[in-house]
């Protein structure tokens, strides 16, 4: 498949693009992989429609962009432990990860990116929002940028709001961890290792406070940042269809899966790619 066949169409002003003209089940050339990587770096999250991927093919595609790693709390597929099935059943009320967050930032080395493939989707609802954390940082005042640049943020896996979104998934696919055991410390402002741009690196799901400050002292600053970093003008919204794939850069985005499809089944396969320690 030639690189020239690719099309990249932005979906919003701040973030997101749909990539066409590529079949992800095929053995992609280095040129096509390079074009997809460029689209990801340029647009932070990219979307593909009408794909048909076996677990083997999803893994093969993922391996062209990084090293897949297992999710710490939920069982992977039999034979493919790095592919996490994200299932919301008809009777479930909570949706997995259903609030604004960056994936597993509570790990010492958070993932570089996430690939999500839709196998079953509800007849309506279940969209995912994404937010650009480059612009979130760049639109802060210079004094606040300087202040945050000297801070380390503390992140936990078991912050109450995040823990609730795992409730139904943990009932039928837990690996035995309680969900509250992981803690990390990362710069509140990180530098993207490939683009060199600065990123606001806190999120409402996992960030509890700044190191050296109490939670009470940190709260007003974090509450402002949590509101600021998901302003509408920083976001795009993706409407899932069967066979759609989203691939986002976890180092500079946040996302929010919307829980508005009670009574319907939704099944996705997720792969996370190993990253680097934020600096």
XYZ file of C-alpha atoms in Angstrom:
279
model
C 0.000 0.000 0.000
C 1.471 3.334 -1.032
C 1.853 6.242 1.311
C 0.177 8.420 -1.326
C -3.102 6.527 -0.809
C -3.423 7.853 2.733
C -5.779 10.707 3.460
C -5.690 12.714 6.690
C -8.748 14.850 7.446
C -8.837 16.933 10.655
C -12.043 16.569 12.659
C -11.654 19.650 14.885
C -9.450 22.702 15.197
C -7.463 21.588 18.227
C -7.139 17.825 17.962
C -8.058 14.744 15.976
C -8.028 13.522 12.376
C -9.565 10.679 10.391
C -7.095 8.650 8.347
C -8.414 6.952 5.220
C -7.026 4.806 2.443
C -5.400 2.184 4.654
C -6.301 -1.379 5.662
C -4.763 -1.968 9.080
C -5.030 -5.747 8.706
C -2.333 -5.727 6.010
C 1.452 -5.822 6.319
C 2.037 -2.068 6.095
C 5.104 -0.629 4.449
C 7.572 1.457 6.411
C 6.428 4.508 4.447
C 2.788 3.997 5.450
C 3.734 3.377 9.083
C 5.788 6.583 8.992
C 2.852 8.529 7.553
C 0.530 7.195 10.263
C 3.060 8.113 12.969
C 3.343 11.630 11.536
C -0.447 11.985 11.535
C -0.502 10.880 15.181
C 2.168 13.398 16.193
C 0.455 16.176 14.203
C -3.108 15.509 15.384
C -2.589 13.688 18.747
C -5.427 11.234 18.087
C -6.250 9.583 14.771
C -9.258 7.543 13.699
C -9.737 4.783 11.132
C -13.113 3.474 9.911
C -14.363 0.110 8.653
C -11.472 -2.065 9.783
C -11.654 -5.846 10.309
C -8.936 -7.006 12.692
C -8.325 -10.367 14.295
C -6.400 -10.278 17.580
C -3.294 -11.345 15.624
C -3.732 -8.471 13.179
C -4.399 -5.930 15.937
C -1.199 -7.031 17.666
C 0.777 -6.895 14.418
C -0.403 -3.331 13.752
C 0.341 -2.282 17.330
C 3.873 -3.693 17.167
C 4.717 -1.335 14.303
C 4.390 1.594 16.710
C 5.715 0.293 20.020
C 5.774 -2.511 22.545
C 2.325 -3.602 23.772
C 2.008 -3.936 27.552
C -0.688 -5.550 29.686
C -3.178 -3.429 31.609
C -2.564 -3.946 35.347
C -6.120 -4.509 36.612
C -8.077 -6.410 33.942
C -7.413 -9.774 32.282
C -6.296 -9.770 28.669
C -7.558 -12.093 25.942
C -6.549 -15.733 26.141
C -3.348 -16.004 24.137
C -3.090 -12.224 23.830
C -2.562 -10.835 27.359
C -1.709 -7.377 25.976
C -5.163 -7.027 24.385
C -7.661 -5.912 27.018
C -11.352 -6.510 26.233
C -13.321 -3.453 27.351
C -16.865 -4.715 27.807
C -19.945 -2.949 29.088
C -22.850 -5.376 29.366
C -26.506 -4.504 29.026
C -26.981 -4.632 32.807
C -23.845 -2.646 33.681
C -24.202 0.936 34.861
C -20.603 2.120 35.037
C -18.434 2.378 31.935
C -14.752 1.597 32.161
C -12.614 4.727 32.521
C -15.684 6.919 32.277
C -14.161 10.283 33.165
C -11.442 12.559 31.812
C -8.010 10.962 32.211
C -4.678 9.960 30.730
C -4.228 6.186 30.677
C -2.467 4.656 33.712
C -0.522 7.810 34.573
C -0.222 6.258 38.054
C 2.453 3.915 36.667
C 6.143 4.801 36.970
C 6.401 4.628 33.162
C 2.986 5.500 31.663
C 2.128 4.276 28.169
C 3.105 6.127 25.031
C -0.235 5.533 23.400
C -3.425 3.498 23.228
C -5.129 1.746 20.330
C -8.848 0.991 20.716
C -10.808 -1.168 18.249
C -14.622 -1.326 18.221
C -16.178 -4.774 17.809
C -19.693 -4.068 19.125
C -21.220 -0.609 19.535
C -24.589 0.580 20.844
C -27.147 2.006 18.405
C -26.440 5.452 19.837
C -24.182 7.018 22.442
C -20.798 5.893 23.662
C -18.798 8.672 21.982
C -15.301 9.487 23.247
C -13.983 13.010 23.764
C -10.299 13.920 23.457
C -8.467 17.034 24.682
C -5.187 18.624 23.573
C -2.823 19.073 26.521
C -0.241 21.055 24.540
C -2.760 23.854 24.121
C -3.947 23.397 27.704
C -0.426 24.308 28.818
C 0.205 26.997 26.214
C -2.971 28.922 27.095
C -1.991 29.293 30.760
C -0.450 32.562 31.882
C 3.343 32.717 31.952
C 3.506 33.055 35.766
C 1.332 29.938 36.174
C 3.396 28.052 33.585
C 6.553 28.914 35.532
C 4.979 27.899 38.848
C 3.764 24.546 37.523
C 7.101 23.909 35.841
C 8.683 23.452 39.260
C 6.054 21.061 40.626
C 5.743 17.289 40.797
C 2.236 15.844 40.703
C 1.227 12.733 42.655
C -1.076 10.247 40.905
C -2.868 7.224 42.359
C -4.745 4.348 40.741
C -7.473 4.295 43.370
C -8.787 7.863 43.416
C -12.472 7.458 44.224
C -13.963 8.709 40.963
C -11.704 6.494 38.857
C -12.259 3.465 41.058
C -16.026 3.657 40.526
C -15.643 3.458 36.740
C -13.932 0.063 37.076
C -16.667 -1.490 39.245
C -18.533 -3.519 36.627
C -15.448 -4.551 34.635
C -13.681 -5.754 37.787
C -16.616 -8.030 38.622
C -15.979 -10.324 35.681
C -12.369 -9.777 34.553
C -10.241 -8.650 37.509
C -6.687 -9.953 37.873
C -6.923 -9.665 41.665
C -5.489 -6.216 42.350
C -7.765 -3.966 44.391
C -7.251 -0.985 42.110
C -5.752 1.339 44.691
C -2.188 0.070 45.022
C -0.273 2.089 42.409
C 1.251 5.530 43.027
C 3.485 7.630 40.798
C 5.146 11.050 40.828
C 5.605 12.894 37.547
C 6.325 16.491 36.515
C 3.159 18.591 36.393
C 4.495 19.855 33.068
C 6.234 17.222 30.956
C 8.154 17.574 27.693
C 7.001 15.360 24.838
C 9.977 13.163 23.889
C 9.313 13.335 20.124
C 7.986 16.845 19.534
C 9.811 18.690 22.326
C 6.619 20.574 23.225
C 5.505 21.097 26.808
C 2.374 19.345 28.069
C 0.110 19.931 31.064
C 0.314 16.559 32.797
C -2.337 16.319 35.518
C -5.827 14.809 35.312
C -8.932 14.639 37.454
C -9.073 10.822 37.519
C -5.716 10.184 39.145
C -3.935 13.352 40.322
C -4.341 13.976 44.052
C -1.885 16.764 44.961
C 1.496 18.309 44.334
C 4.513 16.870 46.100
C 5.470 19.004 49.106
C 1.961 20.491 49.289
C -1.082 19.163 51.099
C -4.168 18.042 49.227
C -5.984 21.065 50.669
C -3.310 23.447 49.359
C -3.214 21.719 45.980
C -6.982 21.522 45.512
C -7.754 25.058 44.233
C -4.923 24.908 41.698
C -5.854 21.435 40.504
C -9.552 22.253 40.331
C -8.771 25.201 38.061
C -6.492 23.068 35.872
C -9.032 20.235 35.635
C -11.618 22.693 34.281
C -9.160 24.502 32.028
C -7.669 21.448 30.314
C -10.982 20.147 28.929
C -12.456 23.393 27.589
C -14.550 22.749 24.489
C -12.139 24.560 22.193
C -9.392 22.081 23.160
C -11.433 18.982 22.292
C -12.887 16.764 19.604
C -15.576 14.110 19.891
C -15.512 10.754 18.094
C -18.656 8.821 17.219
C -17.840 5.126 17.188
C -18.971 2.717 14.497
C -18.310 -1.006 14.253
C -14.783 -1.555 12.958
C -13.540 1.882 13.944
C -10.079 2.286 15.480
C -8.799 5.187 17.573
C -5.074 5.643 18.233
C -4.103 8.372 20.677
C -0.873 9.766 22.057
C -1.204 9.332 25.806
C 1.668 11.733 26.450
C -0.224 14.822 25.276
C -3.943 13.978 25.369
C -6.740 13.176 27.738
C -9.925 11.345 26.843
C -13.391 10.818 28.263
C -15.661 7.913 27.230
C -19.247 9.093 27.616
C -21.578 6.798 29.551
C -24.926 7.429 27.828
C -25.923 4.007 26.469
C -27.366 2.052 29.404
C -29.114 -1.162 28.360
C -26.822 -1.784 25.389
C -23.700 -3.883 24.980
C -20.390 -2.360 23.895
C -17.175 -4.315 23.288
C -13.773 -2.872 22.411
C -10.293 -4.357 22.226
C -7.590 -2.149 23.690
C -3.806 -2.223 23.326
C -1.522 0.109 25.263
C 2.024 0.791 24.073
C 4.964 1.142 26.434
C 6.166 4.687 26.975
C 8.975 6.523 28.709
C 9.342 8.116 32.129
C 7.975 11.687 31.958
C 10.576 14.460 32.218
